[in-house]
CSV table of C-alpha atoms and ligand atoms in Angstrom, one decimal:
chain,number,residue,atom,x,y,z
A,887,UNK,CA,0.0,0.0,0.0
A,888,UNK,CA,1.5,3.7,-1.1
A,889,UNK,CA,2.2,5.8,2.2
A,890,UNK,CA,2.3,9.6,2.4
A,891,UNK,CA,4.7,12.1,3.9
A,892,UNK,CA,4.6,15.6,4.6
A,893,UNK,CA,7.0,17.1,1.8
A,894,UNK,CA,7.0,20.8,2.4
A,895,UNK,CA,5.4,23.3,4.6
A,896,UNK,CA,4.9,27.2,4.3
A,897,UNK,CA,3.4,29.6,6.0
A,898,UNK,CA,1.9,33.6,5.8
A,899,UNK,CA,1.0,35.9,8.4
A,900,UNK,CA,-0.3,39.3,8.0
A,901,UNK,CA,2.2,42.3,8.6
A,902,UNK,CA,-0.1,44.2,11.3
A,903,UNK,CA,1.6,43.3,14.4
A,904,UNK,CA,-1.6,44.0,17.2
A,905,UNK,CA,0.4,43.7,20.6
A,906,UNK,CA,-1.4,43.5,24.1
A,907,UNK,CA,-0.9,47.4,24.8
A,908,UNK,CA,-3.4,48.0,21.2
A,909,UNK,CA,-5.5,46.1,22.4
A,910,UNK,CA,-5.9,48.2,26.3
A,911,UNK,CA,-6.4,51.2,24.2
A,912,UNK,CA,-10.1,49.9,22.6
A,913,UNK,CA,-11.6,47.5,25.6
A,914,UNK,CA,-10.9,46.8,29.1
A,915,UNK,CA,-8.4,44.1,29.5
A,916,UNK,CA,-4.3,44.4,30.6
A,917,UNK,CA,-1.5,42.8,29.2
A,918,UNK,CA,-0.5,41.1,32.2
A,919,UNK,CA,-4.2,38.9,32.4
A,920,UNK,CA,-3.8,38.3,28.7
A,921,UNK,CA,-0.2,37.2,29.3
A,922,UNK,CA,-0.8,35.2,32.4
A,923,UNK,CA,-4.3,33.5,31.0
A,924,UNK,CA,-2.9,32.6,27.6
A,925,UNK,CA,0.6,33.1,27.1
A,926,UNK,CA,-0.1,35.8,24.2
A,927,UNK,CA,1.8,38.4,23.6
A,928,UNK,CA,0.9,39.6,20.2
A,929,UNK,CA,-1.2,38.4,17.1
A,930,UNK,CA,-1.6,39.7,14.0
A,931,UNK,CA,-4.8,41.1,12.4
A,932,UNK,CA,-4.9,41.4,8.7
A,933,UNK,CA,-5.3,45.1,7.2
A,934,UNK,CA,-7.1,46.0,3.7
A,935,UNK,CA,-7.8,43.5,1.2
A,936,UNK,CA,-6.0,40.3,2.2
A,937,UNK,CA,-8.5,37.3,2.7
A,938,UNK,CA,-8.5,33.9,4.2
A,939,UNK,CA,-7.7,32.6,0.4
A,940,UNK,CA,-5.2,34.8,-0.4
A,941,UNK,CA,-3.3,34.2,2.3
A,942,UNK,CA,-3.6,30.7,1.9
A,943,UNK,CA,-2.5,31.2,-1.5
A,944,UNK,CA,0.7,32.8,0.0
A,945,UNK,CA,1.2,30.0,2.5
A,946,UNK,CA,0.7,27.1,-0.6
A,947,UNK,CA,3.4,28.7,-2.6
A,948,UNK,CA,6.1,28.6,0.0
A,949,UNK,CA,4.6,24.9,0.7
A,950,UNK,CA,4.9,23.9,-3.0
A,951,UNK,CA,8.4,25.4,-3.4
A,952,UNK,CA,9.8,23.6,-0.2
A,953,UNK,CA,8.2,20.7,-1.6
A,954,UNK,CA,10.2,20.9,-4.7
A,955,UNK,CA,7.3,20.4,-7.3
A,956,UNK,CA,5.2,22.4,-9.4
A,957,UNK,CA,1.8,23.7,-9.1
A,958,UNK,CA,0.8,21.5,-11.7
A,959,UNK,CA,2.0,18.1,-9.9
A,960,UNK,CA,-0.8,19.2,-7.6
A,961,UNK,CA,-3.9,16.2,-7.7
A,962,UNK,CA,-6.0,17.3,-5.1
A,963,UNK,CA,-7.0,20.7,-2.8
A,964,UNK,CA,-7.8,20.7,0.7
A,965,UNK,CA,-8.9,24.0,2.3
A,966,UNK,CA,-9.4,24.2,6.0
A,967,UNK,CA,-10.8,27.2,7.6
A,968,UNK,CA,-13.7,29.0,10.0
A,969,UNK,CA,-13.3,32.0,8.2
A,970,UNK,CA,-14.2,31.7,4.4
A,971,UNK,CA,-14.2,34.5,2.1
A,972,UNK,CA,-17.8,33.8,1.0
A,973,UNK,CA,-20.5,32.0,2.4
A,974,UNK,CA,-20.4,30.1,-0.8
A,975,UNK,CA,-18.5,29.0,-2.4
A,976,UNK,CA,-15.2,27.4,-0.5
A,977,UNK,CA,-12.3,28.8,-0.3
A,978,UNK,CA,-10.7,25.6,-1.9
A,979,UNK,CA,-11.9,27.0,-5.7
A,980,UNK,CA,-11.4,30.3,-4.4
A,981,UNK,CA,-7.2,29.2,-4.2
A,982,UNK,CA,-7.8,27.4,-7.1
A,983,UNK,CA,-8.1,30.1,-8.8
A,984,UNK,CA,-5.4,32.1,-7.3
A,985,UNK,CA,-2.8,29.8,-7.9
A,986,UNK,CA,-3.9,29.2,-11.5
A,987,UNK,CA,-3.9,25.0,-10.6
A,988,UNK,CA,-5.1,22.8,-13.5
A,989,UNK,CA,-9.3,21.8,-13.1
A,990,UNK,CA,-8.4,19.1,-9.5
A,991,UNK,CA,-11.0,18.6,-7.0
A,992,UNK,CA,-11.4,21.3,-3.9
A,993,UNK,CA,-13.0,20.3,-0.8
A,994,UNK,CA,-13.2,23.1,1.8
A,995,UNK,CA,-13.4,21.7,5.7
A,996,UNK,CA,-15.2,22.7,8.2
A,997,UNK,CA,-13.2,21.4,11.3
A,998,UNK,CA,-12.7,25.1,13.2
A,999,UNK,CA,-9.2,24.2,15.6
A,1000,UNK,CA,-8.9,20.6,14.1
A,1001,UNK,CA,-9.4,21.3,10.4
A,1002,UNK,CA,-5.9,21.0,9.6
A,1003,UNK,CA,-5.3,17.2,10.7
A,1004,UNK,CA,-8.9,16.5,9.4
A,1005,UNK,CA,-7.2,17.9,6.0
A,1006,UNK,CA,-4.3,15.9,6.9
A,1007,UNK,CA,-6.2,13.1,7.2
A,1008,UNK,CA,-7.9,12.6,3.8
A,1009,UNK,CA,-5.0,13.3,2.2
A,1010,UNK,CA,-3.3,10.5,4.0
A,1011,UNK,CA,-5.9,8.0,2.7
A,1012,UNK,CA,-6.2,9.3,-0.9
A,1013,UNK,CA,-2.4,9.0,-0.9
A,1014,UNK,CA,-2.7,5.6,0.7
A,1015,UNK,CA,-5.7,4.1,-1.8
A,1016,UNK,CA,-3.6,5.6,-4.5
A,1017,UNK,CA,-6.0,7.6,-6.2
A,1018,UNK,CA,-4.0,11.1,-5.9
A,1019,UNK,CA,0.1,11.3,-5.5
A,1020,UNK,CA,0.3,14.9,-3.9
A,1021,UNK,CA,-2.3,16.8,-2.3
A,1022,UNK,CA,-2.1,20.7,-1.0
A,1023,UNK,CA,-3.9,20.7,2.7
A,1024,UNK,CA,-4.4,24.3,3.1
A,1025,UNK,CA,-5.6,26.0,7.0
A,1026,UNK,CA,-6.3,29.9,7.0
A,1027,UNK,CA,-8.3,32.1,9.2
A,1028,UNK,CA,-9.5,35.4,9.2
A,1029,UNK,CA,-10.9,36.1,12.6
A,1030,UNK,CA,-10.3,39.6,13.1
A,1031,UNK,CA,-13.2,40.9,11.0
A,1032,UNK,CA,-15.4,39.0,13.3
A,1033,UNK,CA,-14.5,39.6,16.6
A,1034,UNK,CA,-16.3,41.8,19.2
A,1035,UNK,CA,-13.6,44.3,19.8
A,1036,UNK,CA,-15.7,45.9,22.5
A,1037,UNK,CA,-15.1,45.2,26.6
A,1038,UNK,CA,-18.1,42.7,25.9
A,1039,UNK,CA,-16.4,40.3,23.7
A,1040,UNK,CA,-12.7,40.4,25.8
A,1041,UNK,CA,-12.6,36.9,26.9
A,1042,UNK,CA,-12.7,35.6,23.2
A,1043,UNK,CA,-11.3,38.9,20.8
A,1044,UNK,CA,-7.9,38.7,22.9
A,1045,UNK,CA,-7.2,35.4,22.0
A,1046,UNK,CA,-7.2,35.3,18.5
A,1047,UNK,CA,-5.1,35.7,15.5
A,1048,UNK,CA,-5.2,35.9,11.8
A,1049,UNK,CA,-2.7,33.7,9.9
A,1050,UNK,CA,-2.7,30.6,7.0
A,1051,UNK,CA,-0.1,27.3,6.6
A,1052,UNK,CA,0.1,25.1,4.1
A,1053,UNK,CA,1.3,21.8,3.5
A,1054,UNK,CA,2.3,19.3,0.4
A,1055,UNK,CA,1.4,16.0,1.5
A,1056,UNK,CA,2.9,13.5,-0.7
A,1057,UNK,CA,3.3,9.5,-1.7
A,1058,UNK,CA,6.4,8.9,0.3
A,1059,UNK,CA,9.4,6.7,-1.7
A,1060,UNK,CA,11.4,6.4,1.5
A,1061,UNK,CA,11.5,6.0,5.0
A,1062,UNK,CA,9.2,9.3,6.1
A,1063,UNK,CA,5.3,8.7,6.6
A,1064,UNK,CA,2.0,9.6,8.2
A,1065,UNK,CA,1.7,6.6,10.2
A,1066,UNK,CA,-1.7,7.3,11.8
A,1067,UNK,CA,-4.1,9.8,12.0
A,1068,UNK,CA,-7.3,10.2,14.6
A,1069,UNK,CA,-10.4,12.1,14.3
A,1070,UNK,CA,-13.1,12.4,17.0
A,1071,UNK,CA,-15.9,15.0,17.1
A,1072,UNK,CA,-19.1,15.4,20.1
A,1073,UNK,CA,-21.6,17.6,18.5
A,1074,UNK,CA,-23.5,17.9,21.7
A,1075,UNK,CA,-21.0,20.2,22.9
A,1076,UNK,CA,-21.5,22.5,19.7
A,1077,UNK,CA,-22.7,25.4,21.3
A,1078,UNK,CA,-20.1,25.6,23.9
A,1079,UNK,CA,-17.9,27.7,21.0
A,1080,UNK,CA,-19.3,28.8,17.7
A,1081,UNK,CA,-20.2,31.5,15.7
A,1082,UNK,CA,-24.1,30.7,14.6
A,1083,UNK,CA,-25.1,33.3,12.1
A,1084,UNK,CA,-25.8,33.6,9.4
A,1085,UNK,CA,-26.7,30.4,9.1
A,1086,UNK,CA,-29.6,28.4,7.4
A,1087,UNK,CA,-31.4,28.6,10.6
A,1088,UNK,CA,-30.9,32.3,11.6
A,1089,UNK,CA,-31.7,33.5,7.6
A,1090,UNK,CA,-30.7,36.7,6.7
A,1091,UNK,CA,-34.0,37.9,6.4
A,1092,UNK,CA,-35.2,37.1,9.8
A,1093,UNK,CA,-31.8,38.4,11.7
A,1094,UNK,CA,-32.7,41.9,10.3
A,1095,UNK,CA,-35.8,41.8,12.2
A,1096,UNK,CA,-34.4,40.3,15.2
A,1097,UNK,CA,-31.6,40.8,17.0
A,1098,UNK,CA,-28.8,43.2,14.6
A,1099,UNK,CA,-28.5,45.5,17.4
A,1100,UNK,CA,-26.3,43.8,19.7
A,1101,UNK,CA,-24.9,41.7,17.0
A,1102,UNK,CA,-25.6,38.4,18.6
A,1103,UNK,CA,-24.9,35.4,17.2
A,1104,UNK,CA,-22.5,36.7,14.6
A,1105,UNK,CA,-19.5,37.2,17.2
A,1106,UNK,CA,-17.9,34.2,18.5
A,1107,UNK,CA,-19.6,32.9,21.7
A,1108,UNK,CA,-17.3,30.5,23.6
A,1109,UNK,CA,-17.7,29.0,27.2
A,1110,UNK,CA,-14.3,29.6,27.9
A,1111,UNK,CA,-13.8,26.9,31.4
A,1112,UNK,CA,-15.7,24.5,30.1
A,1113,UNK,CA,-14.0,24.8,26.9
A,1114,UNK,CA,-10.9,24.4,28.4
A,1115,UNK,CA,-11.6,21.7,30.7
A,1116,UNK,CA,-12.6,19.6,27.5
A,1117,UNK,CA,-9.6,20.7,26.0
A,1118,UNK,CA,-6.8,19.1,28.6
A,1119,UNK,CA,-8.8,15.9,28.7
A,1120,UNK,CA,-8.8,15.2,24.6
A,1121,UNK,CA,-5.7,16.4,24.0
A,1122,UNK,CA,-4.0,14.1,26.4
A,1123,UNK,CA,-6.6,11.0,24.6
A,1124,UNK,CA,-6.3,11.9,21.6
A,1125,UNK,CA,-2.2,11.6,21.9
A,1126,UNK,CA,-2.1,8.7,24.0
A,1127,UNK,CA,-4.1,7.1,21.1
A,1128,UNK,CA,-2.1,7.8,18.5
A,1129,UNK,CA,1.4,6.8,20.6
A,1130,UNK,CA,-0.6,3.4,21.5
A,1131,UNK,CA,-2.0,2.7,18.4
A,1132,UNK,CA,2.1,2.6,17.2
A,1133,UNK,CA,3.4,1.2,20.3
A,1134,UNK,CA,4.6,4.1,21.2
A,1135,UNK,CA,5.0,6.2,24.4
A,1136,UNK,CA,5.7,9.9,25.3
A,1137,UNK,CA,8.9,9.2,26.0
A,1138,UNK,CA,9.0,8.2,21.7
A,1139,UNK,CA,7.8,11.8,21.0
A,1140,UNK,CA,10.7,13.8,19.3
A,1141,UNK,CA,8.2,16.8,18.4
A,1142,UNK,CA,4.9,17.7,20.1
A,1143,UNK,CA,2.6,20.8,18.2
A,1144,UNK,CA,-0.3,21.2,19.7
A,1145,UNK,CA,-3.1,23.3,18.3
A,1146,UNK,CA,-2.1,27.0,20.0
A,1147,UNK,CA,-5.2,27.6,21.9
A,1148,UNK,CA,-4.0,29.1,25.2
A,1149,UNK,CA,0.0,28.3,26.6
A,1150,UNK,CA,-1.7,26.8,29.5
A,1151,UNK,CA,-3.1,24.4,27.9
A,1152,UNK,CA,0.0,23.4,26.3
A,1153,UNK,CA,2.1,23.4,29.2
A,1154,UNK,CA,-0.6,21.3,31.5
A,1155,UNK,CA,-0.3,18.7,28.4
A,1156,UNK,CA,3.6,18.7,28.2
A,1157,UNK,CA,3.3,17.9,32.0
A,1158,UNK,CA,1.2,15.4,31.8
A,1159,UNK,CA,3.3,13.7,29.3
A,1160,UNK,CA,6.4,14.3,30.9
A,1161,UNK,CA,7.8,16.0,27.6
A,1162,UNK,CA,10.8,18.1,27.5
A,1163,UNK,CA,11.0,21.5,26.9
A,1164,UNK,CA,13.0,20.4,24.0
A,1165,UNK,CA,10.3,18.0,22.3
A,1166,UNK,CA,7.4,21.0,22.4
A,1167,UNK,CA,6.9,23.8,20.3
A,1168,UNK,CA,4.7,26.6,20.9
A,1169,UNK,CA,4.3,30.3,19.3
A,1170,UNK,CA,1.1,31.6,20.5
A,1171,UNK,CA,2.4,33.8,21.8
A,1172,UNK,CA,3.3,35.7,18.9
A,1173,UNK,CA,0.0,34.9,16.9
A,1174,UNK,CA,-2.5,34.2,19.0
A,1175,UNK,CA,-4.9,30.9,18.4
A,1176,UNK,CA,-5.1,30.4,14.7
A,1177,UNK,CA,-7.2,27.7,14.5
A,1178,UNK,CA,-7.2,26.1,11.4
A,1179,UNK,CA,-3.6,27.9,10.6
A,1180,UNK,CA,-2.0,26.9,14.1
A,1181,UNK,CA,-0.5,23.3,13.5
A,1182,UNK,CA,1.0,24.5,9.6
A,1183,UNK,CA,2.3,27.6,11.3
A,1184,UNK,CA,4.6,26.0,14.4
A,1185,UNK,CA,5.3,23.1,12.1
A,1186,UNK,CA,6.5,26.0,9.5
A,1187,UNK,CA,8.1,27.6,12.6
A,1188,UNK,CA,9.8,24.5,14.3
A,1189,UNK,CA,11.5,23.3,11.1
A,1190,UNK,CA,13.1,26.6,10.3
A,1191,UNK,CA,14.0,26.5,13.4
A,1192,UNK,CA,15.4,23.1,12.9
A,1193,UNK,CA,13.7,21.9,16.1
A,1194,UNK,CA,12.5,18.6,14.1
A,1195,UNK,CA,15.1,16.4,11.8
A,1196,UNK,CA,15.0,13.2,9.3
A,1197,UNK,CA,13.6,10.1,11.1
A,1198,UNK,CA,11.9,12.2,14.1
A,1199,UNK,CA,8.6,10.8,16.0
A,1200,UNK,CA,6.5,14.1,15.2
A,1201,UNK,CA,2.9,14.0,16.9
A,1202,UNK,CA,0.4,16.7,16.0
A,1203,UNK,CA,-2.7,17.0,18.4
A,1204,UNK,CA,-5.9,19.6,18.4
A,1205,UNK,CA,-9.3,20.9,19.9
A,1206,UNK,CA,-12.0,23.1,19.0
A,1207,UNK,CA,-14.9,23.7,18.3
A,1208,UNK,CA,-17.7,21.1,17.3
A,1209,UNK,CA,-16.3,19.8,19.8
A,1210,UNK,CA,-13.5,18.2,17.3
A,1211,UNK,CA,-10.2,16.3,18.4
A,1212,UNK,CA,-7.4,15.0,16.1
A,1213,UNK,CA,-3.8,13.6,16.2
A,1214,UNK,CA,-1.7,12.8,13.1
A,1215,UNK,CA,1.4,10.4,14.2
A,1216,UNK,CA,4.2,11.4,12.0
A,1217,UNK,CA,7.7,9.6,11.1
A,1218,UNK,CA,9.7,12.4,9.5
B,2742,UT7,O1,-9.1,27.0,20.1
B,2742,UT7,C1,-10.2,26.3,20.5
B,2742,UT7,C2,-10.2,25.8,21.8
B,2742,UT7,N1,-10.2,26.9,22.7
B,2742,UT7,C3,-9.7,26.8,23.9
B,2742,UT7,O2,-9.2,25.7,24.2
B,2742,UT7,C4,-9.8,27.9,24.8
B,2742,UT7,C5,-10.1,27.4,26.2
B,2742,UT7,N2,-10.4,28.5,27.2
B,2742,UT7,C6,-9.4,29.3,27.6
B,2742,UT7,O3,-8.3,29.4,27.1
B,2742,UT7,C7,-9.7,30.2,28.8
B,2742,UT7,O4,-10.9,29.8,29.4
B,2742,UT7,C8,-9.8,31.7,28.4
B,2742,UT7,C9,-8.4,32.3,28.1
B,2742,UT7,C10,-10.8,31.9,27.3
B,2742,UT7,C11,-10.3,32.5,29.7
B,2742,UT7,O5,-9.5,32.3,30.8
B,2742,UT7,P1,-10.1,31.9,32.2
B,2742,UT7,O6,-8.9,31.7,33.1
B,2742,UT7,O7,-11.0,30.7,32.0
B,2742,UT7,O8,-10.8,33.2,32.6
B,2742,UT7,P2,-12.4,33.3,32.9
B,2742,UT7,O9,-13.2,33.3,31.7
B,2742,UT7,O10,-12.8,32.4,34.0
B,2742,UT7,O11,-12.4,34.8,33.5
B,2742,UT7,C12,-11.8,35.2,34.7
B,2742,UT7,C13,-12.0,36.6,34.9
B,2742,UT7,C14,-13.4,37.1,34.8
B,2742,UT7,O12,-13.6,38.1,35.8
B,2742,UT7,P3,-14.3,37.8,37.2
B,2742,UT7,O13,-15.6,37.2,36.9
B,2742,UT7,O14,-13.4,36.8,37.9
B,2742,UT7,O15,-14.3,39.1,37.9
B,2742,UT7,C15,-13.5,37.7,33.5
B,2742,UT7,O16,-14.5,38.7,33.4
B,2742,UT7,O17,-11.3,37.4,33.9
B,2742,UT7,C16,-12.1,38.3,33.3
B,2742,UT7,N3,-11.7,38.5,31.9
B,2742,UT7,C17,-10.8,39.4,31.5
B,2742,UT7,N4,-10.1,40.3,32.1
B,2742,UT7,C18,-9.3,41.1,31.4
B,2742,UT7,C19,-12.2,37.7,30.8
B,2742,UT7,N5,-11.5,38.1,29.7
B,2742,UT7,C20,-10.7,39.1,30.1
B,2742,UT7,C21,-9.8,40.0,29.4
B,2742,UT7,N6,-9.1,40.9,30.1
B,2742,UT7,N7,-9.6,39.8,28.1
């Protein structure tokens, strides 16, 4: 059976560097609870006409050229993200179009936090049934257009940052693979963080009439303990079955990248794992939570870096909204 790698990774972030102190000046928060509750130090928030596409555009090329093949050795488009630029269609054609690619399929995924190793995912097992040879698995998020920027929406606008990776997943001639990937989900918890208009069931003609003046429902709403709670428990699952599933243990892990939802989180993972500070990457703290662009961008970040090497154990983990859980288990 064909197996697939990761080939090349790239990343974009927009140039607007919005530090803690910005962020004093238009609601009430500090850059010490920021700091102390999430690790963030700065994000970045996208100015004039970039979008979620175009970025990823920028983040595919990077991908495509550390990957050492053409745009037109491309089979098959992933897109993950939150933040379309349309409601329809996905931002997958959208690319497409950007980047000029020959008339290959575009699926657009809608897997908030996790979208990326969803993405990750089915390209793995198109590369493994060998219907495609290289796929581009695209996150990108534009989140600050639709934040609540005033004092009421603090606990979620602070944490959040704009940003795209990208990634060439490949059919793998030597000894580098995707050895295993895990997806979970738990819809009854899909309430607990999301953004629900405007939706099919809050149509645009009845959320004039109802509630436009305090803009409910189109901010991001996100029970912030429980989400966390939720968060430290699948993570640590959601590992530990990927490691088992390889008879592996923690101790196997060369690189950990979580999803960057809050440093906490991170850390209270690393601990329970007992990974060292050397086998963990984080860098929320200089973008924020990107969801769907998170894992791309520290995977970018910690290979530049050169924090990861040939023949490394590489485990990718995340959480978010849905609720959705993943893990990709990765021989570099
Ligand atoms: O990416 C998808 C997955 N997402 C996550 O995993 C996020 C999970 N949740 C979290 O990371 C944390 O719950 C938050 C960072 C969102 C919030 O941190 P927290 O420690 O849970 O704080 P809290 O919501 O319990 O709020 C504590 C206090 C409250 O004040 P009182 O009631 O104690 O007086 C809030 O009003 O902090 C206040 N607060 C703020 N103060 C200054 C909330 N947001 C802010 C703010 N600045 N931005």
């Amino acid at each position: 059976m064909p197996k697939s790698k990761i080939k090349g990774v790239g990343f974009y972030v927009p140039d607007n560097v919005i530090k803690n102190s910005d962020l004093e000046e238009i609601m009430d928060t500090s850059d010490e609870w920021i700091q102390e509750r999430t690790g963030i130090k700065e994000r970045r928030w996208v100015e004039g006409d970039l979008t979620t596409s175009l970025m990823g555009t920028y983040a595919s090329k990077i991908a495509i050229k550390n990957a050492k093949i053409s745009k037109n050795d491309i089979d098959f488009i992933i897109f993950a993200t939150l933040s379309p630029d349309y409601f329809f269609p996905g931002s997958g054609v959208l690319l497409q179009k950007n980047l000029q690619i020959k008339e290959v399929g575009a699926l657009d995924i809608r897997n908030q936090c996790s979208g990326f190793i969803y993405g990750l995912s089915v390209a793995d097992q198109y590369i493994k049934s060998g219907m495609y040879e290289n796929i581009l698995v695209v996150g990108s998020e534009i989140h600050s257009g639709g934040l609540d920027k005033s004092s009421r929406g603090r606990s979620v606008s602070v944490i959040f940052g704009d940003g795209a990776g990208a990634a060439i997943v490949s059919k793998s001639n030597d000894e580098s693979e995707i050895l295993s990937t895990h997806l979970h989900s738990e819809g009854k918890f899909a309430d607990e963080l999301a953004v629900i208009k405007p939706a099919t069931t809050f149509w645009i003609d009845k959320i004039i009439d109802d509630d436009e003046e305090d803009g409910k429902g189109f901010f991001p709403k996100m029970n912030g303990n429980f989400v966390f709670k939720n968060a430290i428990k699948r993570f640590e699952e959601v590992i530990f079955e990927s490691l088992n599933h390889n008879n592996y243990t923690s101790k196997d892990i060369d690189m950990l990248i979580t999803h960057q939802a809050n440093l906490r989180i991170s850390q209270y993972i690393q601990k329970k794992l007992n990974i060292d500070d050397n086998n963990i990457f984080n860098n929320i703290m200089s973008y924020g939570n990107t969801t769907a662009a998170s894992i791309p961008i520290a995977l970018y970040e910690a290979l530049e870096k050169n924090k990861i090497k040939r023949g490394d154990l590489v485990c990718l983990a995340a959480f978010g909204s849905g609720f959705t859980w993943a893990s990709a288990l990765i021989r570099w």
